[in-house]
PDB file of N, CA and C in Angstrom:
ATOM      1  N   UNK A   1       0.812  -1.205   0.000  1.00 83.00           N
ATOM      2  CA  UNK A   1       0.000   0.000   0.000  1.00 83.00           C
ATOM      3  C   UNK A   1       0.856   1.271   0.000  1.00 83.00           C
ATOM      4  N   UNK A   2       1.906   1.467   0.629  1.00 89.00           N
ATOM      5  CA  UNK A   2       2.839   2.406   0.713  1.00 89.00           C
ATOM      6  C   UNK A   2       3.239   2.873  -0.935  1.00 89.00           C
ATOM      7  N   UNK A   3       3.730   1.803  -1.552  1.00 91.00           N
ATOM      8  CA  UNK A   3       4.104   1.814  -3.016  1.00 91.00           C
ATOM      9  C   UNK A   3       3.467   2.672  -3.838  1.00 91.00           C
ATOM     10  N   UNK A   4       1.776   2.148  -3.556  1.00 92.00           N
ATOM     11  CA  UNK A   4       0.667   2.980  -4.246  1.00 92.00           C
ATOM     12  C   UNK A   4       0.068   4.567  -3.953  1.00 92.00           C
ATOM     13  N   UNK A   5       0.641   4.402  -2.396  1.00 93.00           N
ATOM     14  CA  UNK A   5       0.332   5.587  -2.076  1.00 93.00           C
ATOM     15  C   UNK A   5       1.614   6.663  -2.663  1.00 93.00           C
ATOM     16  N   UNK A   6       2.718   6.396  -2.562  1.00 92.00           N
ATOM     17  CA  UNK A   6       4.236   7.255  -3.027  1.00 92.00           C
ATOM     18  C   UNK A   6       4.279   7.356  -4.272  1.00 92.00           C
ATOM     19  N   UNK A   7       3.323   6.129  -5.296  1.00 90.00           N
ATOM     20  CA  UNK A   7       3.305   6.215  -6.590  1.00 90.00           C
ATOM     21  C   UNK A   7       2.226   8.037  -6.943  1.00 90.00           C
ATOM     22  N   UNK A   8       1.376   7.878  -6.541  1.00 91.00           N
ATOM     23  CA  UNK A   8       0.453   9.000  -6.799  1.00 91.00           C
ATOM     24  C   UNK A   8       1.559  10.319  -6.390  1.00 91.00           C
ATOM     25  N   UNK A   9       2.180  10.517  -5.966  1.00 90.00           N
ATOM     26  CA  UNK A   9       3.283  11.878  -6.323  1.00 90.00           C
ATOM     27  C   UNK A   9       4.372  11.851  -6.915  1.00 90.00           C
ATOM     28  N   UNK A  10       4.681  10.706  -7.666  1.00 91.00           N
ATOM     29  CA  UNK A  10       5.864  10.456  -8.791  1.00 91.00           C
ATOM     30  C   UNK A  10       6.935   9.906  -8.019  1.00 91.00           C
ATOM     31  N   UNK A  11       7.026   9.707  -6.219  1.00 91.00           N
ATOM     32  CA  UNK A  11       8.065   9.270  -5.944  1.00 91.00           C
ATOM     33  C   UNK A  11       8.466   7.629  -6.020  1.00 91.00           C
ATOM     34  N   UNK A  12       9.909   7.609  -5.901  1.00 91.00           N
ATOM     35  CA  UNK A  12      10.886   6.299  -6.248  1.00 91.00           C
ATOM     36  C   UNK A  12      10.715   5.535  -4.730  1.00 91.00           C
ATOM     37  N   UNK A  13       9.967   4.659  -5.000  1.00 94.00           N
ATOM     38  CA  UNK A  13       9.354   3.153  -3.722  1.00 94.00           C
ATOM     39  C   UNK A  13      10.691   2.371  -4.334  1.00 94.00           C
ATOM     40  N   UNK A  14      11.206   1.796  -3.191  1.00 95.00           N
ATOM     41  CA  UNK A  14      11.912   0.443  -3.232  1.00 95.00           C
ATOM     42  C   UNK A  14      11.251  -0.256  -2.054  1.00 95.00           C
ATOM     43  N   UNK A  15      10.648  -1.608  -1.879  1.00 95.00           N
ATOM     44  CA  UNK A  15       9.726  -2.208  -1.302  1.00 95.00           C
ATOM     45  C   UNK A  15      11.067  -3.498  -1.197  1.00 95.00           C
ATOM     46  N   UNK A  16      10.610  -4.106   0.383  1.00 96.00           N
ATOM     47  CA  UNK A  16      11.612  -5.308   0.836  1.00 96.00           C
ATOM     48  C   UNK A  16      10.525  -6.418   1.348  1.00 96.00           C
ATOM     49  N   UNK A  17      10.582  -7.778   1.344  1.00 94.00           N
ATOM     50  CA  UNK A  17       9.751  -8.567   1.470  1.00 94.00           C
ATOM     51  C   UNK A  17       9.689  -8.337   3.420  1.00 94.00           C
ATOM     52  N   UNK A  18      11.097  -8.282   3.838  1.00 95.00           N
ATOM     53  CA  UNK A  18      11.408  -8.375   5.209  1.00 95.00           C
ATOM     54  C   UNK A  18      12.827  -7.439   5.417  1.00 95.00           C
ATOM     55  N   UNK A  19      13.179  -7.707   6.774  1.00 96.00           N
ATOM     56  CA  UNK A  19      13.917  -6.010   7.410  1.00 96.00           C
ATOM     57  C   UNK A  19      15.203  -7.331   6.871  1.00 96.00           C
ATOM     58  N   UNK A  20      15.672  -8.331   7.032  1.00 97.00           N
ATOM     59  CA  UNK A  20      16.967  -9.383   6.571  1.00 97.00           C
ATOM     60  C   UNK A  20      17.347  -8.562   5.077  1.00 97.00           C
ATOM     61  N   UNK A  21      16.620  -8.512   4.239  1.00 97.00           N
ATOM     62  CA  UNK A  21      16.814  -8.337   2.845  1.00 97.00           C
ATOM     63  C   UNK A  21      16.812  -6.587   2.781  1.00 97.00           C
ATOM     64  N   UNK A  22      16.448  -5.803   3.458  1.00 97.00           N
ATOM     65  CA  UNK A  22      16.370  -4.558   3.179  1.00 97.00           C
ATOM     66  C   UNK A  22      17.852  -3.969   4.033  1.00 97.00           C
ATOM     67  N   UNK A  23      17.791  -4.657   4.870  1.00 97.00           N
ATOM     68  CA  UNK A  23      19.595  -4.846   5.717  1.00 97.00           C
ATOM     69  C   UNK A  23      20.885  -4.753   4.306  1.00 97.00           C
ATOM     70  N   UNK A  24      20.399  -5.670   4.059  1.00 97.00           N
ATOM     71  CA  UNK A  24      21.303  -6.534   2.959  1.00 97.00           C
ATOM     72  C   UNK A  24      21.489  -5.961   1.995  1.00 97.00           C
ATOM     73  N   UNK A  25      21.075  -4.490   1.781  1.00 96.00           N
ATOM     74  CA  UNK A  25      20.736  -3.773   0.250  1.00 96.00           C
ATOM     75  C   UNK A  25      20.815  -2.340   1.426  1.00 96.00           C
ATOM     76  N   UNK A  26      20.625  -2.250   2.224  1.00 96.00           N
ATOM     77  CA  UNK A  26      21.108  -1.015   2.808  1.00 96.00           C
ATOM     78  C   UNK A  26      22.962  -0.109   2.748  1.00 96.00           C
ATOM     79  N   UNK A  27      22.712   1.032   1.920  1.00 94.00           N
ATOM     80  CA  UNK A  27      23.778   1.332   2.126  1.00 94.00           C
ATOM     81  C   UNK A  27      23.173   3.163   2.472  1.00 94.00           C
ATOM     82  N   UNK A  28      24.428   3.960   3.141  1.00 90.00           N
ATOM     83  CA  UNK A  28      24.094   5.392   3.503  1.00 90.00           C
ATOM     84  C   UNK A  28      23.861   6.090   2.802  1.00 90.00           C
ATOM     85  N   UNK A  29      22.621   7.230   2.702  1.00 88.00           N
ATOM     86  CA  UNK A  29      22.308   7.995   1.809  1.00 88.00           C
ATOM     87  C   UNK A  29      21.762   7.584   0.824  1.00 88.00           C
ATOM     88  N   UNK A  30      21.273   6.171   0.546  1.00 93.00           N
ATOM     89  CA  UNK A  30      20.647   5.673  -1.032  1.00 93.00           C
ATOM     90  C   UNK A  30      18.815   5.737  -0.245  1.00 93.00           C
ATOM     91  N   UNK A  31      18.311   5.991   0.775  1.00 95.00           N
ATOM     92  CA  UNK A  31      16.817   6.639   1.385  1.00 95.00           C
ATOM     93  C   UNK A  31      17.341   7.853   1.466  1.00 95.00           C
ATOM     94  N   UNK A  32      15.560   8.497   1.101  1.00 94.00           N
ATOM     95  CA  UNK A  32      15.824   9.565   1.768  1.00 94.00           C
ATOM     96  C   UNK A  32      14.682   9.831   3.143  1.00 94.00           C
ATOM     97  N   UNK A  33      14.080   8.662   2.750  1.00 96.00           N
ATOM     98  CA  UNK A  33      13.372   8.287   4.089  1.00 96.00           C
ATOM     99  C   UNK A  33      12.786   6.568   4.502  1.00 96.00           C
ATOM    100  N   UNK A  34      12.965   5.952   5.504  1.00 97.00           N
ATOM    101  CA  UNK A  34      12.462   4.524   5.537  1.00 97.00           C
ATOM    102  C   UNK A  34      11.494   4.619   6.338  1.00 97.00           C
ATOM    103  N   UNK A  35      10.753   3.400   5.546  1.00 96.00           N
ATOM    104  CA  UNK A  35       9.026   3.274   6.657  1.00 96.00           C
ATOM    105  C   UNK A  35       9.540   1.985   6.878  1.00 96.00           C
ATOM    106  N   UNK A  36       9.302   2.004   8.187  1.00 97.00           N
ATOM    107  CA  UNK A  36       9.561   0.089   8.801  1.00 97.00           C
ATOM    108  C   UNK A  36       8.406   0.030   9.966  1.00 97.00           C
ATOM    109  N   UNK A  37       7.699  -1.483   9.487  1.00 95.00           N
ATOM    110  CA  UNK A  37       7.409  -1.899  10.456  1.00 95.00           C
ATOM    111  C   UNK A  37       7.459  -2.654  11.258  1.00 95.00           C
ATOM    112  N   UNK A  38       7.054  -2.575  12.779  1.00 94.00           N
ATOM    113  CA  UNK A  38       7.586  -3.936  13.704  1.00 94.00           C
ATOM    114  C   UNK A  38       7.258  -4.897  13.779  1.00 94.00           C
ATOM    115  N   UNK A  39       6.147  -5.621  12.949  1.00 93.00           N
ATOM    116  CA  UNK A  39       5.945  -6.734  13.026  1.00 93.00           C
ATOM    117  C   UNK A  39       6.253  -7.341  11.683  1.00 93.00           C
ATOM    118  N   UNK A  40       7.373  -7.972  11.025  1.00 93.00           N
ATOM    119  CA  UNK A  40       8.034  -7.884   9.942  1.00 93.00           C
ATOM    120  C   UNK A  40       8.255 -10.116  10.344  1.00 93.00           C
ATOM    121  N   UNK A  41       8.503 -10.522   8.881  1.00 93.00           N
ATOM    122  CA  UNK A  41       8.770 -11.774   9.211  1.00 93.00           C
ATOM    123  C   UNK A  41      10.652 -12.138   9.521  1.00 93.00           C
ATOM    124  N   UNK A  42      10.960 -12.767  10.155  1.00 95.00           N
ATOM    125  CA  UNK A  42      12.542 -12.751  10.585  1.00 95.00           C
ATOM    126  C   UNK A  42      12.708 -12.418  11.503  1.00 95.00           C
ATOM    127  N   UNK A  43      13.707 -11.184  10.663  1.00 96.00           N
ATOM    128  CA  UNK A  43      14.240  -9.949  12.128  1.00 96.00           C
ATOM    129  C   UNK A  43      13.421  -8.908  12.444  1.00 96.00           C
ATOM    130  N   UNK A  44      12.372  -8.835  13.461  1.00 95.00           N
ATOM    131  CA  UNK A  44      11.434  -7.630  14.260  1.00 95.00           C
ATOM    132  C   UNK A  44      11.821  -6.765  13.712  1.00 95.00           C
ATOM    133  N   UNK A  45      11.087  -5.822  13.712  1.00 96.00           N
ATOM    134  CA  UNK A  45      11.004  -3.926  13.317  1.00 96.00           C
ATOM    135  C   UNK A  45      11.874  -3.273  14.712  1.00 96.00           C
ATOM    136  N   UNK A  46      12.290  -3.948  15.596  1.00 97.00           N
ATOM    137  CA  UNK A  46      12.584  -3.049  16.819  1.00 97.00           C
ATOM    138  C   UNK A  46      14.318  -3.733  16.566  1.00 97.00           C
ATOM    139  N   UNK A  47      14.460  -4.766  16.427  1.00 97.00           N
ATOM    140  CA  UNK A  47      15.912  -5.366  15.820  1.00 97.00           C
ATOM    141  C   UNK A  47      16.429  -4.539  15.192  1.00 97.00           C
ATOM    142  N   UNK A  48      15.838  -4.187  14.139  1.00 98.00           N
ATOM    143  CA  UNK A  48      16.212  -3.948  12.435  1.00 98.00           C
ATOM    144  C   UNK A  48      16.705  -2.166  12.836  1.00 98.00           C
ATOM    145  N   UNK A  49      15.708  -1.498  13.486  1.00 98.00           N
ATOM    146  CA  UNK A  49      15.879  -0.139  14.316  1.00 98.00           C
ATOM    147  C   UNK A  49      17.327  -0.720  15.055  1.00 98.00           C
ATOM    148  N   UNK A  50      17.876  -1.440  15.750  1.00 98.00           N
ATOM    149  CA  UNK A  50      19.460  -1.787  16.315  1.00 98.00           C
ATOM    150  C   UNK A  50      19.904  -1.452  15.664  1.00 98.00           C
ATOM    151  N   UNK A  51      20.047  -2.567  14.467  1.00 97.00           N
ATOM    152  CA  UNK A  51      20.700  -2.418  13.258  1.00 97.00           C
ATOM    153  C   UNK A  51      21.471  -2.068  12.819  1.00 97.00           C
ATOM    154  N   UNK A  52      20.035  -0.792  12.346  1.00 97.00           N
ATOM    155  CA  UNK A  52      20.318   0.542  11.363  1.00 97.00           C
ATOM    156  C   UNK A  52      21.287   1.695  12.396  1.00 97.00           C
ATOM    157  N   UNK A  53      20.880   1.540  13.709  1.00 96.00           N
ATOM    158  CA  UNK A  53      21.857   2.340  14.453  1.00 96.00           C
ATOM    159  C   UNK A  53      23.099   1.933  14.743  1.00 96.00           C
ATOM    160  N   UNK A  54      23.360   0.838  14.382  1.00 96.00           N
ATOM    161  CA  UNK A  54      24.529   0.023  14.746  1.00 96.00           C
ATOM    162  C   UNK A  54      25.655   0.215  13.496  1.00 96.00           C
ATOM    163  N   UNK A  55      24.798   0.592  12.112  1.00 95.00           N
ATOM    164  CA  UNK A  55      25.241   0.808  10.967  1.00 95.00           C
ATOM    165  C   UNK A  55      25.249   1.952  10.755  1.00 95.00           C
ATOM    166  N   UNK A  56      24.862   3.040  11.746  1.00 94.00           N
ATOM    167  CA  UNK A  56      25.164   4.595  11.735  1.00 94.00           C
ATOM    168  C   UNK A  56      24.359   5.397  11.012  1.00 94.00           C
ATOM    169  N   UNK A  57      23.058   4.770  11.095  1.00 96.00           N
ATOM    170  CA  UNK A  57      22.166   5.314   9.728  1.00 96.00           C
ATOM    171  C   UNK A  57      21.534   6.897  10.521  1.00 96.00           C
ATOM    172  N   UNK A  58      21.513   7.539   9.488  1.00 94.00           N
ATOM    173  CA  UNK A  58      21.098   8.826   9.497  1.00 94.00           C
ATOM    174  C   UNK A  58      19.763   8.990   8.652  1.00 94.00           C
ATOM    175  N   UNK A  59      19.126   8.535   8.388  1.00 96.00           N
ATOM    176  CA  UNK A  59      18.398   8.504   7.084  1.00 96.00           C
ATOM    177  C   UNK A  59      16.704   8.272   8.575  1.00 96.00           C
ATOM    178  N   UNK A  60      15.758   9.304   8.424  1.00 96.00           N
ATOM    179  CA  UNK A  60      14.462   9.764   9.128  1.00 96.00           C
ATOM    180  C   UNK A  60      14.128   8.472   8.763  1.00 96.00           C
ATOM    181  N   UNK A  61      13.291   7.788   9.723  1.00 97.00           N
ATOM    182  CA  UNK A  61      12.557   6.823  10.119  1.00 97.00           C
ATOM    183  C   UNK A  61      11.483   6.682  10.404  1.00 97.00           C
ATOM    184  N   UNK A  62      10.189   6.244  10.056  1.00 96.00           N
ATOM    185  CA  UNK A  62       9.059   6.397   9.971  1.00 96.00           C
ATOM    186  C   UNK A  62       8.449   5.111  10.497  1.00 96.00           C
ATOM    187  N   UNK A  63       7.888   4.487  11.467  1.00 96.00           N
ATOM    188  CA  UNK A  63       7.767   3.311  11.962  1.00 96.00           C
ATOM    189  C   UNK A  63       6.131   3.602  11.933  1.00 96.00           C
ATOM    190  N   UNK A  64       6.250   1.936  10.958  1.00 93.00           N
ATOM    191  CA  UNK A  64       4.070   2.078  11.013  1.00 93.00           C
ATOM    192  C   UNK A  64       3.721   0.736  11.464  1.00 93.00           C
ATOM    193  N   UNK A  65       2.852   0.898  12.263  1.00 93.00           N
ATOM    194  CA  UNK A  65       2.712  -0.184  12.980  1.00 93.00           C
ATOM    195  C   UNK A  65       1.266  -0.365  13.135  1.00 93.00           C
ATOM    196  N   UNK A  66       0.613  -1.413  13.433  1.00 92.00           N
ATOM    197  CA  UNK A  66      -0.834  -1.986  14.143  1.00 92.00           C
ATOM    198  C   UNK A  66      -0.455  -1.778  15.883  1.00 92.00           C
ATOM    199  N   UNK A  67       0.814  -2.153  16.161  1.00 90.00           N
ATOM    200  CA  UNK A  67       1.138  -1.967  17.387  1.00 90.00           C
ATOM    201  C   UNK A  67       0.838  -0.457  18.151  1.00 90.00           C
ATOM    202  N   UNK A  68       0.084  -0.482  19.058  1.00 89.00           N
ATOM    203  CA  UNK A  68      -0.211   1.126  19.733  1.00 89.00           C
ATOM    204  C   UNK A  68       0.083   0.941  21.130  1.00 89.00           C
ATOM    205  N   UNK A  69       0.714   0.099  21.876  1.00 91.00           N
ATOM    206  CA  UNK A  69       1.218   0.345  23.172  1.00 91.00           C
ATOM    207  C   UNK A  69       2.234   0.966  23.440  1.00 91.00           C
ATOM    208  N   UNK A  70       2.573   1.691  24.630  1.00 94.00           N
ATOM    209  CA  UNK A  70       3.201   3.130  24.700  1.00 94.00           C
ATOM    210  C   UNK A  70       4.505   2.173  24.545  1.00 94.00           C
ATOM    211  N   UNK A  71       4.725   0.868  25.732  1.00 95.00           N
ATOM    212  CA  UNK A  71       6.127   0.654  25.358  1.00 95.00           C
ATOM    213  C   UNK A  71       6.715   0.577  24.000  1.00 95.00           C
ATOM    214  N   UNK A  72       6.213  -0.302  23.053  1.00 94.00           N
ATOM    215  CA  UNK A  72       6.615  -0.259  21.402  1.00 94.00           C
ATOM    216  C   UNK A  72       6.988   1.488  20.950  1.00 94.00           C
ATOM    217  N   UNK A  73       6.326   2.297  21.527  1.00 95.00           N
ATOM    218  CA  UNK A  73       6.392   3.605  20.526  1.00 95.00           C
ATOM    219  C   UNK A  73       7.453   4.030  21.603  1.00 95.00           C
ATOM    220  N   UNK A  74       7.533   3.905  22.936  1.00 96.00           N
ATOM    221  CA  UNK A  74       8.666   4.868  23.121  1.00 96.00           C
ATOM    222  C   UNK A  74      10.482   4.069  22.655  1.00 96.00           C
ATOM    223  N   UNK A  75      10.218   2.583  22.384  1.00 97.00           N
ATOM    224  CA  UNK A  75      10.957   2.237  22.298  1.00 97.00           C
ATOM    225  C   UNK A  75      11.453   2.083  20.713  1.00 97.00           C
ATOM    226  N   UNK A  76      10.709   2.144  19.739  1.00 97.00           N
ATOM    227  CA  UNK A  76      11.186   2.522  18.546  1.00 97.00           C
ATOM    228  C   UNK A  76      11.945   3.785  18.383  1.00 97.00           C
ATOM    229  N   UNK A  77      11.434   5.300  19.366  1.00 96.00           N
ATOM    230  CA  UNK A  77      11.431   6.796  19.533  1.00 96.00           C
ATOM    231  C   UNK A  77      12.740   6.804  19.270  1.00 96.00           C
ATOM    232  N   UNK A  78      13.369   5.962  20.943  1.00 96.00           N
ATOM    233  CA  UNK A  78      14.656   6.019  21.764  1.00 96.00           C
ATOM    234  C   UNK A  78      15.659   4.697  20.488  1.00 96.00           C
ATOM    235  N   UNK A  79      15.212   4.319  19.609  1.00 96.00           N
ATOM    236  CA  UNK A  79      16.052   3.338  18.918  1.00 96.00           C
ATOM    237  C   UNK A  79      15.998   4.209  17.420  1.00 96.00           C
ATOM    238  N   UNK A  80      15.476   5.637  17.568  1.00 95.00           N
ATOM    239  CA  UNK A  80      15.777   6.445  16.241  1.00 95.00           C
ATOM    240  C   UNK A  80      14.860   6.609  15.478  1.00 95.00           C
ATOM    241  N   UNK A  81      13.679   5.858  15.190  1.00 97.00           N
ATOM    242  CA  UNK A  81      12.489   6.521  14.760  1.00 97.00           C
ATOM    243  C   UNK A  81      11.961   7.913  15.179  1.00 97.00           C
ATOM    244  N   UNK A  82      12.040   8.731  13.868  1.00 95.00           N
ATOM    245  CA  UNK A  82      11.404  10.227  13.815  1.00 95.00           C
ATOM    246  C   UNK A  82       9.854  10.244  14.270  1.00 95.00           C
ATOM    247  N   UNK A  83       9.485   9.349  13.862  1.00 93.00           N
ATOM    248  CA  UNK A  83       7.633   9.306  13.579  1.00 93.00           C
ATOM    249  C   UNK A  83       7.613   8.029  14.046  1.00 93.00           C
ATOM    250  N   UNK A  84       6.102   8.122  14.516  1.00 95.00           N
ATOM    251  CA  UNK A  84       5.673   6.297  15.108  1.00 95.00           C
ATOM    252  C   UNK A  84       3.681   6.672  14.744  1.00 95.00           C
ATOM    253  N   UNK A  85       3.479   5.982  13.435  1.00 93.00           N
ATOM    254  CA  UNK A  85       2.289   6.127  12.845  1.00 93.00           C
ATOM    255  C   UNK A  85       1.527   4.837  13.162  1.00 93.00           C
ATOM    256  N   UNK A  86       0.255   4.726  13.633  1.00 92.00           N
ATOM    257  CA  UNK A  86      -0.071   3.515  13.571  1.00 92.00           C
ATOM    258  C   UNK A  86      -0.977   3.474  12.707  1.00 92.00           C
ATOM    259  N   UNK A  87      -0.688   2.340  12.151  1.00 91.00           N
ATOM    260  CA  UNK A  87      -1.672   1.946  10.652  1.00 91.00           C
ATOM    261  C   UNK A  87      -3.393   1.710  11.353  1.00 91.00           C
ATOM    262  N   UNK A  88      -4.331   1.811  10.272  1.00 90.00           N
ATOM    263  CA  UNK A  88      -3.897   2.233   9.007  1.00 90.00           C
ATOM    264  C   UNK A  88      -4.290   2.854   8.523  1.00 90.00           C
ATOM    265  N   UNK A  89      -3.070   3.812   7.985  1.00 88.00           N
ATOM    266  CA  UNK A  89      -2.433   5.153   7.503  1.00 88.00           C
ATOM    267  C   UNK A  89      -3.628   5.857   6.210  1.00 88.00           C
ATOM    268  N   UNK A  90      -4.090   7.077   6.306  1.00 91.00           N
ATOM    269  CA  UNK A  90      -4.609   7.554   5.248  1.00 91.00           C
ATOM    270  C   UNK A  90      -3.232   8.075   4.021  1.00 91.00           C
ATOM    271  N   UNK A  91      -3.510   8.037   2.740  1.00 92.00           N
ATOM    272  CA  UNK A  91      -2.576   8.616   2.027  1.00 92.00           C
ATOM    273  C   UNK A  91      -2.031   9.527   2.470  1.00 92.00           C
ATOM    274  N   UNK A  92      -3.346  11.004   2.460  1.00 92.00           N
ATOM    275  CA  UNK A  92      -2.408  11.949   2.845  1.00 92.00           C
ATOM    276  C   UNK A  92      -1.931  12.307   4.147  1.00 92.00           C
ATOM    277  N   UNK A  93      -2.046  11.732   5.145  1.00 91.00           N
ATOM    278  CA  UNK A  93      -1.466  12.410   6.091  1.00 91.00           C
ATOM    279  C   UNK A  93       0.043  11.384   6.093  1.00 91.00           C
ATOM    280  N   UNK A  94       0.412  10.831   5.593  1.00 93.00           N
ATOM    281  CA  UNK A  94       1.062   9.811   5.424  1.00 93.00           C
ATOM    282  C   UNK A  94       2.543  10.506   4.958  1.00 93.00           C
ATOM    283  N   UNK A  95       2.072  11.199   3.427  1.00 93.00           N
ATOM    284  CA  UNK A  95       2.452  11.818   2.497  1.00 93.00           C
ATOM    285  C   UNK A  95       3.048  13.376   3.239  1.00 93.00           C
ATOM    286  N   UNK A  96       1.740  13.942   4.339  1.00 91.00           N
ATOM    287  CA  UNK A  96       2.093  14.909   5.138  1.00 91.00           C
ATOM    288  C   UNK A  96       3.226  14.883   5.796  1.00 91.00           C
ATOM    289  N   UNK A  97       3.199  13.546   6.604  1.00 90.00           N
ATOM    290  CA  UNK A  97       4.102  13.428   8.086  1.00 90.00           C
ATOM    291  C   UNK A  97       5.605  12.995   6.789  1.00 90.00           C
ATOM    292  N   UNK A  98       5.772  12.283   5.685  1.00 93.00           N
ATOM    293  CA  UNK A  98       7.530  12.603   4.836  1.00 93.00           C
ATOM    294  C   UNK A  98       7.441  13.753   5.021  1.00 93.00           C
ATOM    295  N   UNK A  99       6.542  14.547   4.254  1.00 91.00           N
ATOM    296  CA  UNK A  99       7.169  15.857   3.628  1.00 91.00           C
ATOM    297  C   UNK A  99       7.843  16.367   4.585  1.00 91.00           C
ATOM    298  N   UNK A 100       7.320  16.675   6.050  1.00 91.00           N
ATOM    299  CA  UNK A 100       7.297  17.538   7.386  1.00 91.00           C
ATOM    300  C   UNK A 100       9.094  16.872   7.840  1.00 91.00           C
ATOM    301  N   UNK A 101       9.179  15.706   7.020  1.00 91.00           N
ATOM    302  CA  UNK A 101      10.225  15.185   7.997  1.00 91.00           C
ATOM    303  C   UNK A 101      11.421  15.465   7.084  1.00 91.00           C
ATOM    304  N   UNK A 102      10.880  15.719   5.390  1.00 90.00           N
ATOM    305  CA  UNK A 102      12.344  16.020   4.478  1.00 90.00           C
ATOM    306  C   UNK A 102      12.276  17.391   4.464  1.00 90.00           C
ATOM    307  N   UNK A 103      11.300  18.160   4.830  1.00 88.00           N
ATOM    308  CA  UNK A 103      11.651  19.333   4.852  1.00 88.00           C
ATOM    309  C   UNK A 103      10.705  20.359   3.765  1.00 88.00           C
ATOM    310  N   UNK A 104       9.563  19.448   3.258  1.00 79.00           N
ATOM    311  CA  UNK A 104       8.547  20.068   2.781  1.00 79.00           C
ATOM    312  C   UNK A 104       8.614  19.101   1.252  1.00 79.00           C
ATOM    313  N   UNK A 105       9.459  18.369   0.582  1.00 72.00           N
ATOM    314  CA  UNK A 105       9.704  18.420  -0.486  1.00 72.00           C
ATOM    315  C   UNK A 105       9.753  16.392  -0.711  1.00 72.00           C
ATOM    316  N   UNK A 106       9.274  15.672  -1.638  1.00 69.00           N
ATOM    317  CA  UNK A 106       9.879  14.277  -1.715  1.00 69.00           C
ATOM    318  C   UNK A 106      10.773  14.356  -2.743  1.00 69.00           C
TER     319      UNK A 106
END
């Protein structure tokens, strides 16, 4: 759904089956923003948040989740997620909360 929704403003979706394979194809600066979520098959959405900090990532983080308990959201917050959206997500406010986070612009 993300795909379809980023398609309707011309932006470039790269879509991962799971956080193992999006690891694996992660390099710095090739996002200019990631949506992850925590309930992912493999390695958890709260792992994969290690990770990416473990790999020094700088790149805004957008965590969408079904999950709405405070521990999950403060603990994605404190593991580097910018945003903690819980699905599920209307287009535009979706589309709102990137822009707000690249700075107005995809």
């Amino acid at each position: 759904s993300m795909t379809a929704i980023f398609k309707t403003v011309k932006a470039n979706v790269t879509a991962y089956p799971d956080a193992e394979s999006f690891l694996k194809d992660y390099k710095k600066d090739k996002f200019n923003v990631i949506f992850l979520d925590l309930v992912l098959p493999g390695i958890p959405g709260l792992k994969c948040l290690d990770r990416l900090k473990l790999m020094d990532c700088s790149t805004p983080i957008i965590v969408l989740s079904t999950l709405t308990g405070k521990d999950n959201v403060v603990k994605a917050i404190e593991k580097g997620a910018k945003q903690y959206v819980v699905k599920p997500v209307k287009s535009d406010m979706i589309i709102a909360k990137t822009m707000e986070i690249l700075g107005g612009s995809l």
